[in-house]
mmCIF file of C-alpha atoms in Angstrom:
data_model
loop_
_atom_site.group_PDB
_atom_site.id
_atom_site.type_symbol
_atom_site.label_atom_id
_atom_site.label_comp_id
_atom_site.label_asym_id
_atom_site.label_seq_id
_atom_site.Cartn_x
_atom_site.Cartn_y
_atom_site.Cartn_z
ATOM 1 C CA UNK A 1 116.041 25.392 105.474
ATOM 2 C CA UNK A 2 117.130 21.911 106.545
ATOM 3 C CA UNK A 3 120.967 21.879 106.461
ATOM 4 C CA UNK A 4 121.146 18.144 105.833
ATOM 5 C CA UNK A 5 118.763 18.432 102.870
ATOM 6 C CA UNK A 6 120.656 21.480 101.629
ATOM 7 C CA UNK A 7 123.928 19.497 101.518
ATOM 8 C CA UNK A 8 122.091 16.626 99.820
ATOM 9 C CA UNK A 9 120.660 18.945 97.142
ATOM 10 C CA UNK A 10 124.034 20.630 96.649
ATOM 11 C CA UNK A 11 125.807 17.283 96.174
ATOM 12 C CA UNK A 12 123.196 15.993 93.702
ATOM 13 C CA UNK A 13 123.126 19.145 91.577
ATOM 14 C CA UNK A 14 126.934 19.200 91.332
ATOM 15 C CA UNK A 15 126.856 15.584 90.203
ATOM 16 C CA UNK A 16 124.086 16.232 87.679
ATOM 17 C CA UNK A 17 125.287 19.411 85.937
ATOM 18 C CA UNK A 18 128.363 17.955 84.129
ATOM 19 C CA UNK A 19 126.126 15.292 82.567
ATOM 20 C CA UNK A 20 123.464 17.673 81.214
ATOM 21 C CA UNK A 21 123.151 19.367 77.835
ATOM 22 C CA UNK A 22 122.870 22.829 79.378
ATOM 23 C CA UNK A 23 121.929 24.500 76.098
ATOM 24 C CA UNK A 24 118.716 22.439 76.137
ATOM 25 C CA UNK A 25 118.113 22.599 79.908
ATOM 26 C CA UNK A 26 116.336 25.207 82.002
ATOM 27 C CA UNK A 27 116.397 25.861 85.739
ATOM 28 C CA UNK A 28 112.866 24.414 85.915
ATOM 29 C CA UNK A 29 113.839 21.184 84.107
ATOM 30 C CA UNK A 30 116.881 20.787 86.356
ATOM 31 C CA UNK A 31 114.672 21.297 89.438
ATOM 32 C CA UNK A 32 112.130 18.744 88.219
ATOM 33 C CA UNK A 33 114.857 16.181 87.503
ATOM 34 C CA UNK A 34 116.328 16.614 90.996
ATOM 35 C CA UNK A 35 112.884 16.459 92.673
ATOM 36 C CA UNK A 36 112.186 13.182 90.891
ATOM 37 C CA UNK A 37 115.551 11.841 92.001
ATOM 38 C CA UNK A 38 115.429 13.094 95.613
ATOM 39 C CA UNK A 39 111.721 12.520 96.262
ATOM 40 C CA UNK A 40 110.880 15.921 97.781
ATOM 41 C CA UNK A 41 110.036 19.465 96.615
ATOM 42 C CA UNK A 42 112.860 21.911 95.942
ATOM 43 C CA UNK A 43 110.710 25.049 95.958
ATOM 44 C CA UNK A 44 112.637 26.564 98.856
ATOM 45 C CA UNK A 45 115.996 25.626 97.268
ATOM 46 C CA UNK A 46 115.560 27.604 94.022
ATOM 47 C CA UNK A 47 118.148 30.231 94.995
ATOM 48 C CA UNK A 48 120.619 27.463 95.848
ATOM 49 C CA UNK A 49 120.005 25.774 92.468
ATOM 50 C CA UNK A 50 120.413 29.074 90.615
ATOM 51 C CA UNK A 51 123.663 29.802 92.491
ATOM 52 C CA UNK A 52 125.107 26.331 91.716
ATOM 53 C CA UNK A 53 124.191 26.590 88.026
ATOM 54 C CA UNK A 54 125.771 30.074 87.757
ATOM 55 C CA UNK A 55 128.940 28.837 89.484
ATOM 56 C CA UNK A 56 129.148 25.814 87.184
ATOM 57 C CA UNK A 57 128.709 27.975 84.060
ATOM 58 C CA UNK A 58 131.412 30.421 85.204
ATOM 59 C CA UNK A 59 133.847 27.579 85.897
ATOM 60 C CA UNK A 60 133.033 25.994 82.543
ATOM 61 C CA UNK A 61 133.608 29.290 80.740
ATOM 62 C CA UNK A 62 136.916 29.740 82.592
ATOM 63 C CA UNK A 63 138.064 26.254 81.582
ATOM 64 C CA UNK A 64 137.179 26.931 77.950
ATOM 65 C CA UNK A 65 138.958 30.275 78.092
ATOM 66 C CA UNK A 66 142.076 28.680 79.563
ATOM 67 C CA UNK A 67 141.951 25.876 76.983
ATOM 68 C CA UNK A 68 141.813 28.382 74.109
ATOM 69 C CA UNK A 69 144.546 30.487 75.713
ATOM 70 C CA UNK A 70 146.741 27.406 76.087
ATOM 71 C CA UNK A 71 146.228 26.470 72.418
ATOM 72 C CA UNK A 72 147.056 30.033 71.352
ATOM 73 C CA UNK A 73 150.151 30.126 73.575
ATOM 74 C CA UNK A 74 151.354 26.765 72.233
ATOM 75 C CA UNK A 75 151.057 28.141 68.702
ATOM 76 C CA UNK A 76 153.027 31.241 69.688
ATOM 77 C CA UNK A 77 155.700 29.109 71.397
ATOM 78 C CA UNK A 78 156.124 27.074 68.229
ATOM 79 C CA UNK A 79 156.529 30.256 66.158
ATOM 80 C CA UNK A 80 159.071 31.704 68.610
ATOM 81 C CA UNK A 81 161.146 28.496 68.754
ATOM 82 C CA UNK A 82 163.677 29.477 66.056
ATOM 83 C CA UNK A 83 163.851 33.085 67.268
ATOM 84 C CA UNK A 84 164.751 31.887 70.768
ATOM 85 C CA UNK A 85 167.548 29.661 69.432
ATOM 86 C CA UNK A 86 168.925 32.665 67.550
ATOM 87 C CA UNK A 87 168.838 34.705 70.764
ATOM 88 C CA UNK A 88 170.958 32.000 72.397
ATOM 89 C CA UNK A 89 173.522 32.230 69.588
ATOM 90 C CA UNK A 90 173.724 36.012 70.025
ATOM 91 C CA UNK A 91 173.577 35.912 73.836
ATOM 92 C CA UNK A 92 176.110 37.885 75.882
ATOM 93 C CA UNK A 93 176.438 34.781 78.080
ATOM 94 C CA UNK A 94 177.617 31.967 75.746
ATOM 95 C CA UNK A 95 175.277 28.989 75.689
ATOM 96 C CA UNK A 96 172.597 30.733 77.798
ATOM 97 C CA UNK A 97 169.162 32.047 76.827
ATOM 98 C CA UNK A 98 168.298 35.623 77.883
ATOM 99 C CA UNK A 99 165.311 36.249 80.160
ATOM 100 C CA UNK A 100 166.164 39.947 80.366
ATOM 101 C CA UNK A 101 169.252 42.115 79.864
ATOM 102 C CA UNK A 102 170.814 40.701 83.043
ATOM 103 C CA UNK A 103 169.051 37.401 83.671
ATOM 104 C CA UNK A 104 169.788 34.191 81.796
ATOM 105 C CA UNK A 105 168.972 30.481 81.849
ATOM 106 C CA UNK A 106 171.136 27.688 80.468
ATOM 107 C CA UNK A 107 173.025 24.484 81.122
ATOM 108 C CA UNK A 108 176.205 24.189 83.127
ATOM 109 C CA UNK A 109 178.286 21.315 84.501
ATOM 110 C CA UNK A 110 179.388 21.233 88.139
ATOM 111 C CA UNK A 111 181.433 18.329 89.528
ATOM 112 C CA UNK A 112 180.420 16.230 86.544
ATOM 113 C CA UNK A 113 176.684 16.881 86.996
ATOM 114 C CA UNK A 114 174.550 18.741 84.469
ATOM 115 C CA UNK A 115 172.467 21.554 85.964
ATOM 116 C CA UNK A 116 169.960 24.106 84.674
ATOM 117 C CA UNK A 117 171.134 27.483 85.959
ATOM 118 C CA UNK A 118 168.705 30.417 86.237
ATOM 119 C CA UNK A 119 170.807 33.391 87.237
ATOM 120 C CA UNK A 120 171.346 37.135 87.312
ATOM 121 C CA UNK A 121 174.622 38.294 85.742
ATOM 122 C CA UNK A 122 176.645 41.490 86.066
ATOM 123 C CA UNK A 123 179.165 43.069 83.728
ATOM 124 C CA UNK A 124 182.851 43.270 84.650
ATOM 125 C CA UNK A 125 185.719 44.238 82.323
ATOM 126 C CA UNK A 126 183.409 43.829 79.337
ATOM 127 C CA UNK A 127 182.309 40.320 80.318
ATOM 128 C CA UNK A 128 179.095 39.017 81.863
ATOM 129 C CA UNK A 129 179.811 37.350 85.226
ATOM 130 C CA UNK A 130 177.394 35.154 87.238
ATOM 131 C CA UNK A 131 176.044 36.819 90.387
ATOM 132 C CA UNK A 132 174.706 35.430 93.664
ATOM 133 C CA UNK A 133 171.050 35.906 92.745
ATOM 134 C CA UNK A 134 169.913 32.703 91.112
ATOM 135 C CA UNK A 135 169.488 28.971 91.546
ATOM 136 C CA UNK A 136 170.796 25.766 89.961
ATOM 137 C CA UNK A 137 168.444 22.831 89.424
ATOM 138 C CA UNK A 138 169.247 19.214 88.712
ATOM 139 C CA UNK A 139 167.747 17.893 85.483
ATOM 140 C CA UNK A 140 165.136 16.023 87.551
ATOM 141 C CA UNK A 141 164.170 19.218 89.418
ATOM 142 C CA UNK A 142 164.052 21.164 86.155
ATOM 143 C CA UNK A 143 161.787 18.540 84.562
ATOM 144 C CA UNK A 144 159.463 18.774 87.579
ATOM 145 C CA UNK A 145 159.352 22.567 87.257
ATOM 146 C CA UNK A 146 158.820 22.396 83.498
ATOM 147 C CA UNK A 147 155.976 19.884 83.792
ATOM 148 C CA UNK A 148 154.265 21.963 86.491
ATOM 149 C CA UNK A 149 154.331 24.965 84.153
ATOM 150 C CA UNK A 150 153.595 23.308 80.815
ATOM 151 C CA UNK A 151 150.964 20.859 82.113
ATOM 152 C CA UNK A 152 148.940 23.758 83.458
ATOM 153 C CA UNK A 153 149.308 23.510 87.264
ATOM 154 C CA UNK A 154 151.273 26.755 87.491
ATOM 155 C CA UNK A 155 150.338 28.399 84.198
ATOM 156 C CA UNK A 156 146.609 27.992 84.790
ATOM 157 C CA UNK A 157 146.977 29.711 88.145
ATOM 158 C CA UNK A 158 149.096 32.522 86.692
ATOM 159 C CA UNK A 159 146.508 33.218 83.986
ATOM 160 C CA UNK A 160 143.669 33.047 86.519
ATOM 161 C CA UNK A 161 145.400 35.726 88.591
ATOM 162 C CA UNK A 162 145.415 38.122 85.637
ATOM 163 C CA UNK A 163 141.920 37.189 84.528
ATOM 164 C CA UNK A 164 140.455 37.644 87.983
ATOM 165 C CA UNK A 165 142.857 39.300 90.474
ATOM 166 C CA UNK A 166 142.464 37.963 93.998
ATOM 167 C CA UNK A 167 144.031 38.378 97.398
ATOM 168 C CA UNK A 168 147.631 37.524 98.348
ATOM 169 C CA UNK A 169 146.573 34.682 100.645
ATOM 170 C CA UNK A 170 144.601 33.019 97.854
ATOM 171 C CA UNK A 171 147.451 32.998 95.360
ATOM 172 C CA UNK A 172 150.496 32.524 97.578
ATOM 173 C CA UNK A 173 150.735 28.933 96.409
ATOM 174 C CA UNK A 174 153.793 26.672 96.329
ATOM 175 C CA UNK A 175 154.724 23.553 94.380
ATOM 176 C CA UNK A 176 157.507 21.289 95.590
ATOM 177 C CA UNK A 177 160.137 20.251 93.023
ATOM 178 C CA UNK A 178 162.393 18.572 95.604
ATOM 179 C CA UNK A 179 162.414 18.202 99.407
ATOM 180 C CA UNK A 180 164.358 21.485 99.676
ATOM 181 C CA UNK A 181 163.263 23.429 96.591
ATOM 182 C CA UNK A 182 159.915 24.998 95.737
ATOM 183 C CA UNK A 183 158.320 27.174 93.103
ATOM 184 C CA UNK A 184 155.841 29.736 94.414
ATOM 185 C CA UNK A 185 153.519 32.353 92.979
ATOM 186 C CA UNK A 186 153.535 35.562 94.992
ATOM 187 C CA UNK A 187 152.412 39.156 94.671
ATOM 188 C CA UNK A 188 155.185 41.689 94.204
ATOM 189 C CA UNK A 189 152.924 44.680 94.791
ATOM 190 C CA UNK A 190 149.509 45.646 93.501
ATOM 191 C CA UNK A 191 148.417 43.008 90.991
ATOM 192 C CA UNK A 192 151.999 42.277 89.890
ATOM 193 C CA UNK A 193 152.967 38.605 90.043
ATOM 194 C CA UNK A 194 156.267 36.940 90.906
ATOM 195 C CA UNK A 195 157.344 33.409 89.964
ATOM 196 C CA UNK A 196 159.729 32.460 92.766
ATOM 197 C CA UNK A 197 162.138 29.500 92.513
ATOM 198 C CA UNK A 198 163.840 28.988 95.864
ATOM 199 C CA UNK A 199 165.840 26.662 98.066
ATOM 200 C CA UNK A 200 164.656 26.051 101.649
ATOM 201 C CA UNK A 201 166.500 24.875 104.752
ATOM 202 C CA UNK A 202 165.434 23.183 107.983
ATOM 203 C CA UNK A 203 165.468 25.392 111.087
ATOM 204 C CA UNK A 204 164.293 23.579 114.229
ATOM 205 C CA UNK A 205 161.879 21.461 112.225
ATOM 206 C CA UNK A 206 160.553 24.400 110.195
ATOM 207 C CA UNK A 207 161.395 24.882 106.499
ATOM 208 C CA UNK A 208 162.541 28.458 105.886
ATOM 209 C CA UNK A 209 163.409 30.065 102.563
ATOM 210 C CA UNK A 210 167.066 30.819 101.907
ATOM 211 C CA UNK A 211 168.811 33.453 99.807
ATOM 212 C CA UNK A 212 169.470 30.861 97.119
ATOM 213 C CA UNK A 213 166.815 31.524 94.523
ATOM 214 C CA UNK A 214 165.383 33.989 92.058
ATOM 215 C CA UNK A 215 161.988 35.677 91.641
ATOM 216 C CA UNK A 216 160.890 36.290 88.062
ATOM 217 C CA UNK A 217 158.314 38.973 87.219
ATOM 218 C CA UNK A 218 155.619 38.084 84.661
ATOM 219 C CA UNK A 219 157.646 39.128 81.584
ATOM 220 C CA UNK A 220 160.601 36.940 82.613
ATOM 221 C CA UNK A 221 158.267 34.063 83.503
ATOM 222 C CA UNK A 222 156.751 34.283 79.998
ATOM 223 C CA UNK A 223 160.272 34.326 78.511
ATOM 224 C CA UNK A 224 161.163 31.223 80.541
ATOM 225 C CA UNK A 225 158.098 29.426 79.137
ATOM 226 C CA UNK A 226 159.190 30.180 75.568
ATOM 227 C CA UNK A 227 162.715 28.948 76.314
ATOM 228 C CA UNK A 228 161.574 25.633 77.816
ATOM 229 C CA UNK A 229 161.180 23.916 74.429
ATOM 230 C CA UNK A 230 164.631 24.754 73.008
ATOM 231 C CA UNK A 231 166.252 24.093 76.393
ATOM 232 C CA UNK A 232 164.684 20.610 76.445
ATOM 233 C CA UNK A 233 166.356 19.962 73.089
ATOM 234 C CA UNK A 234 169.687 21.005 74.619
ATOM 235 C CA UNK A 235 169.118 18.584 77.499
ATOM 236 C CA UNK A 236 168.252 15.767 75.072
ATOM 237 C CA UNK A 237 171.605 16.345 73.366
ATOM 238 C CA UNK A 238 173.598 16.214 76.604
ATOM 239 C CA UNK A 239 174.278 12.516 76.054
ATOM 240 C CA UNK A 240 176.185 13.541 72.958
ATOM 241 C CA UNK A 241 178.649 15.744 74.831
ATOM 242 C CA UNK A 242 182.141 14.377 75.542
ATOM 243 C CA UNK A 243 181.634 14.108 79.269
ATOM 244 C CA UNK A 244 178.400 12.117 78.723
ATOM 245 C CA UNK A 245 175.589 12.139 81.244
ATOM 246 C CA UNK A 246 173.298 9.866 83.146
ATOM 247 C CA UNK A 247 171.121 9.059 80.118
ATOM 248 C CA UNK A 248 174.033 7.803 78.074
ATOM 249 C CA UNK A 249 175.266 5.799 81.020
ATOM 250 C CA UNK A 250 171.760 4.501 81.592
ATOM 251 C CA UNK A 251 171.648 3.302 77.998
ATOM 252 C CA UNK A 252 174.991 1.520 78.359
ATOM 253 C CA UNK A 253 174.030 0.068 81.737
ATOM 254 C CA UNK A 254 170.704 -1.281 80.540
ATOM 255 C CA UNK A 255 172.391 -2.757 77.475
ATOM 256 C CA UNK A 256 174.963 -4.418 79.717
ATOM 257 C CA UNK A 257 172.234 -5.745 82.020
ATOM 258 C CA UNK A 258 170.505 -7.286 79.022
ATOM 259 C CA UNK A 259 173.771 -8.836 77.789
ATOM 260 C CA UNK A 260 174.412 -10.261 81.255
ATOM 261 C CA UNK A 261 171.186 -12.249 80.910
ATOM 262 C CA UNK A 262 172.322 -13.837 77.629
ATOM 263 C CA UNK A 263 173.939 -17.296 77.575
ATOM 264 C CA UNK A 264 177.716 -17.280 77.995
ATOM 265 C CA UNK A 265 178.209 -18.700 74.503
ATOM 266 C CA UNK A 266 176.299 -15.733 73.008
ATOM 267 C CA UNK A 267 178.304 -13.268 75.093
ATOM 268 C CA UNK A 268 181.534 -14.772 73.796
ATOM 269 C CA UNK A 269 180.189 -14.590 70.235
ATOM 270 C CA UNK A 270 179.389 -10.885 70.730
ATOM 271 C CA UNK A 271 182.956 -10.261 71.877
ATOM 272 C CA UNK A 272 184.366 -11.902 68.741
ATOM 273 C CA UNK A 273 181.826 -10.159 66.497
ATOM 274 C CA UNK A 274 182.458 -6.673 67.903
ATOM 275 C CA UNK A 275 184.322 -4.238 65.602
ATOM 276 C CA UNK A 276 187.944 -3.666 66.627
ATOM 277 C CA UNK A 277 189.004 -0.399 68.216
ATOM 278 C CA UNK A 278 192.378 -0.880 66.559
ATOM 279 C CA UNK A 279 195.656 0.979 66.763
ATOM 280 C CA UNK A 280 195.337 2.521 63.326
ATOM 281 C CA UNK A 281 198.522 1.612 61.516
ATOM 282 C CA UNK A 282 199.767 3.678 58.566
ATOM 283 C CA UNK A 283 196.302 5.090 57.774
ATOM 284 C CA UNK A 284 195.955 6.773 61.183
ATOM 285 C CA UNK A 285 195.644 10.570 61.121
ATOM 286 C CA UNK A 286 195.785 12.847 64.166
ATOM 287 C CA UNK A 287 192.849 15.118 64.948
ATOM 288 C CA UNK A 288 194.375 16.252 68.250
ATOM 289 C CA UNK A 289 196.988 14.982 70.704
ATOM 290 C CA UNK A 290 194.786 12.089 71.778
ATOM 291 C CA UNK A 291 192.230 11.763 68.994
ATOM 292 C CA UNK A 292 192.730 9.979 65.687
ATOM 293 C CA UNK A 293 190.840 8.823 62.617
ATOM 294 C CA UNK A 294 192.016 5.625 60.967
ATOM 295 C CA UNK A 295 191.051 2.819 58.618
ATOM 296 C CA UNK A 296 190.507 -0.610 60.214
ATOM 297 C CA UNK A 297 189.585 -3.920 58.646
ATOM 298 C CA UNK A 298 186.996 -6.060 60.382
ATOM 299 C CA UNK A 299 185.933 -9.396 58.924
ATOM 300 C CA UNK A 300 186.930 -8.275 55.452
ATOM 301 C CA UNK A 301 185.177 -4.868 55.619
ATOM 302 C CA UNK A 302 186.833 -1.500 56.031
ATOM 303 C CA UNK A 303 185.742 0.736 58.888
ATOM 304 C CA UNK A 304 186.496 4.406 59.471
ATOM 305 C CA UNK A 305 187.483 4.536 63.130
ATOM 306 C CA UNK A 306 187.048 7.850 65.000
ATOM 307 C CA UNK A 307 188.667 7.258 68.362
ATOM 308 C CA UNK A 308 190.002 8.932 71.509
ATOM 309 C CA UNK A 309 193.209 7.395 72.903
ATOM 310 C CA UNK A 310 194.720 7.259 76.383
ATOM 311 C CA UNK A 311 198.310 6.836 77.525
ATOM 312 C CA UNK A 312 199.495 3.733 79.380
ATOM 313 C CA UNK A 313 203.069 2.610 79.963
ATOM 314 C CA UNK A 314 204.267 5.361 77.655
ATOM 315 C CA UNK A 315 202.033 4.212 74.774
ATOM 316 C CA UNK A 316 198.824 5.588 73.277
ATOM 317 C CA UNK A 317 196.050 3.020 73.368
ATOM 318 C CA UNK A 318 192.532 3.190 71.843
ATOM 319 C CA UNK A 319 189.822 3.995 74.394
ATOM 320 C CA UNK A 320 186.107 3.320 74.505
ATOM 321 C CA UNK A 321 185.136 6.829 73.439
ATOM 322 C CA UNK A 322 184.603 6.876 69.695
ATOM 323 C CA UNK A 323 182.708 5.275 66.835
ATOM 324 C CA UNK A 324 183.499 3.074 63.810
ATOM 325 C CA UNK A 325 181.724 3.934 60.550
ATOM 326 C CA UNK A 326 180.982 1.552 57.688
ATOM 327 C CA UNK A 327 181.847 2.536 54.128
ATOM 328 C CA UNK A 328 178.262 3.680 53.273
ATOM 329 C CA UNK A 329 178.116 5.778 56.472
ATOM 330 C CA UNK A 330 181.480 7.417 55.762
ATOM 331 C CA UNK A 331 180.496 8.076 52.138
ATOM 332 C CA UNK A 332 177.242 9.731 53.221
ATOM 333 C CA UNK A 333 179.264 12.057 55.451
ATOM 334 C CA UNK A 334 181.612 12.870 52.566
ATOM 335 C CA UNK A 335 178.718 13.569 50.182
ATOM 336 C CA UNK A 336 177.152 15.953 52.712
ATOM 337 C CA UNK A 337 180.418 17.456 53.960
ATOM 338 C CA UNK A 338 179.517 20.966 52.759
ATOM 339 C CA UNK A 339 176.064 20.807 54.373
ATOM 340 C CA UNK A 340 177.652 19.763 57.674
ATOM 341 C CA UNK A 341 180.266 22.530 57.421
ATOM 342 C CA UNK A 342 177.623 25.149 56.659
ATOM 343 C CA UNK A 343 175.500 24.048 59.615
ATOM 344 C CA UNK A 344 178.600 24.108 61.824
ATOM 345 C CA UNK A 345 179.534 27.636 60.685
ATOM 346 C CA UNK A 346 175.962 28.809 61.387
ATOM 347 C CA UNK A 347 175.900 26.965 64.738
ATOM 348 C CA UNK A 348 172.662 25.371 63.549
ATOM 349 C CA UNK A 349 171.628 22.983 66.336
ATOM 350 C CA UNK A 350 168.569 21.900 64.345
ATOM 351 C CA UNK A 351 170.791 20.247 61.718
ATOM 352 C CA UNK A 352 170.617 16.438 61.614
ATOM 353 C CA UNK A 353 172.077 14.078 59.008
ATOM 354 C CA UNK A 354 171.053 10.429 59.222
ATOM 355 C CA UNK A 355 173.898 8.164 58.086
ATOM 356 C CA UNK A 356 172.101 4.977 59.169
ATOM 357 C CA UNK A 357 168.784 4.220 60.939
ATOM 358 C CA UNK A 358 170.447 4.671 64.358
ATOM 359 C CA UNK A 359 173.398 6.946 63.563
ATOM 360 C CA UNK A 360 173.342 10.696 63.033
ATOM 361 C CA UNK A 361 175.614 13.676 62.496
ATOM 362 C CA UNK A 362 174.370 16.739 64.382
ATOM 363 C CA UNK A 363 175.631 20.104 65.570
ATOM 364 C CA UNK A 364 175.751 20.748 69.291
ATOM 365 C CA UNK A 365 176.951 23.690 71.313
ATOM 366 C CA UNK A 366 178.484 23.037 74.716
ATOM 367 C CA UNK A 367 179.591 25.929 76.928
ATOM 368 C CA UNK A 368 179.532 28.171 73.878
ATOM 369 C CA UNK A 369 181.706 25.833 71.770
ATOM 370 C CA UNK A 370 180.131 24.382 68.592
ATOM 371 C CA UNK A 371 180.926 20.748 67.759
ATOM 372 C CA UNK A 372 180.210 18.283 64.974
ATOM 373 C CA UNK A 373 178.722 15.291 66.734
ATOM 374 C CA UNK A 374 178.846 11.805 65.167
ATOM 375 C CA UNK A 375 176.719 9.596 67.377
ATOM 376 C CA UNK A 376 174.943 6.227 67.652
ATOM 377 C CA UNK A 377 171.435 6.255 69.131
ATOM 378 C CA UNK A 378 169.457 3.662 71.067
ATOM 379 C CA UNK A 379 165.706 3.221 71.396
ATOM 380 C CA UNK A 380 163.950 3.949 74.695
ATOM 381 C CA UNK A 381 160.176 4.226 75.187
ATOM 382 C CA UNK A 382 159.712 4.462 71.428
ATOM 383 C CA UNK A 383 162.191 7.343 71.039
ATOM 384 C CA UNK A 384 165.780 7.477 69.807
ATOM 385 C CA UNK A 385 168.165 8.684 72.520
ATOM 386 C CA UNK A 386 171.858 9.551 72.043
ATOM 387 C CA UNK A 387 174.163 6.842 73.425
ATOM 388 C CA UNK A 388 177.793 6.675 74.521
ATOM 389 C CA UNK A 389 179.197 5.508 71.153
ATOM 390 C CA UNK A 390 180.315 8.580 69.265
ATOM 391 C CA UNK A 391 182.649 11.527 69.149
ATOM 392 C CA UNK A 392 182.081 15.296 69.193
ATOM 393 C CA UNK A 393 184.654 17.361 67.299
ATOM 394 C CA UNK A 394 185.301 21.064 67.947
ATOM 395 C CA UNK A 395 186.443 23.272 65.054
ATOM 396 C CA UNK A 396 190.148 22.271 64.946
ATOM 397 C CA UNK A 397 189.348 18.545 64.992
ATOM 398 C CA UNK A 398 186.541 18.876 62.445
ATOM 399 C CA UNK A 399 188.847 20.787 60.095
ATOM 400 C CA UNK A 400 191.499 18.062 60.407
ATOM 401 C CA UNK A 401 188.875 15.340 59.857
ATOM 402 C CA UNK A 402 187.498 17.087 56.747
ATOM 403 C CA UNK A 403 190.975 17.305 55.226
ATOM 404 C CA UNK A 404 191.651 13.551 55.372
ATOM 405 C CA UNK A 405 188.125 12.182 54.869
ATOM 406 C CA UNK A 406 188.159 12.152 51.008
ATOM 407 C CA UNK A 407 191.346 10.039 50.817
ATOM 408 C CA UNK A 408 190.194 7.683 53.569
ATOM 409 C CA UNK A 409 186.799 7.110 51.930
ATOM 410 C CA UNK A 410 188.486 6.540 48.564
ATOM 411 C CA UNK A 411 190.592 3.786 50.182
ATOM 412 C CA UNK A 412 187.592 2.021 51.694
ATOM 413 C CA UNK A 413 186.128 -1.083 50.076
#
């Protein structure tokens, strides 16, 4: 058999098969089509043709199987969404989702940066304490990991392993999520799979794996997949948290960049048109030592000003953190005050009350602490993202706000 012709036949048949209606094609019709195209007899290449067709059909069946499995898994993930959020509420580690009795995944803040922490915990004096086994990922690294799993790169391989077990060398595959962090699929023994998330370090020009990391068996990997959806919702709400995060800052920065391009006269007009942050006056009520709610008047209209203050020269001055609500927005909050309170008591993070097209009241939980979040949103890539304007109130502040809201709204024009 001529090797050059063999490669030529192989290339042509692989190009032809995806374009054929295989249900109406036979091996003979495929051979005749290729002979007409190539200009020579394929009598001695029948076994090669049969082998290529069989391989193509197996791969096609595998793709269909994986597609159906993915659709079924997506449906299951959607059904488990609420159950997973409830597990978080009842978790022994506040704010974290359980992967097993000792392993958890959730958000934490370290030196002002938000991280996704996947970690093994141990019990001490009745409390769950974080152990050394685990790894923290930046939000960018987490998004890379999540996309590798949910888009099928990793998950397709994991399912293929269980559908058709193969050797360690074939499945010991790695995906880079940063220059020093990788996710790998390894065998733990027999046909058991491990999903390894690990940090690497440079040793004489060679990247070696460190102790920083965690290897999840199949059950914990499946749990992580289910958690990815609700955890993404938590990440989307990070902008709403008091400390803020890069997305909120990005929104402010891009808005400032756009305003910098405007003519000076328009910039001056914006300054004069902006609602006052105000010092409150006699209608100012304390929510905490440095947070107040007050009535302000701007261009003849009353505003309900929720504001955090800072101290300078012995005086409390209004800061940038906060939000001013119009009378209709404040009245909507008052009308739905019981709904908000019920959602807060139930720690219902799915609750959302629209008080204007770009302003919402939601419930968020940060480090185990529930808060009522009053926030302005901005549009990015066709989606509404939480911005820096707003205030999140824990229980004591929300209770104080509820007590004075009826009288304040009644006084508004």
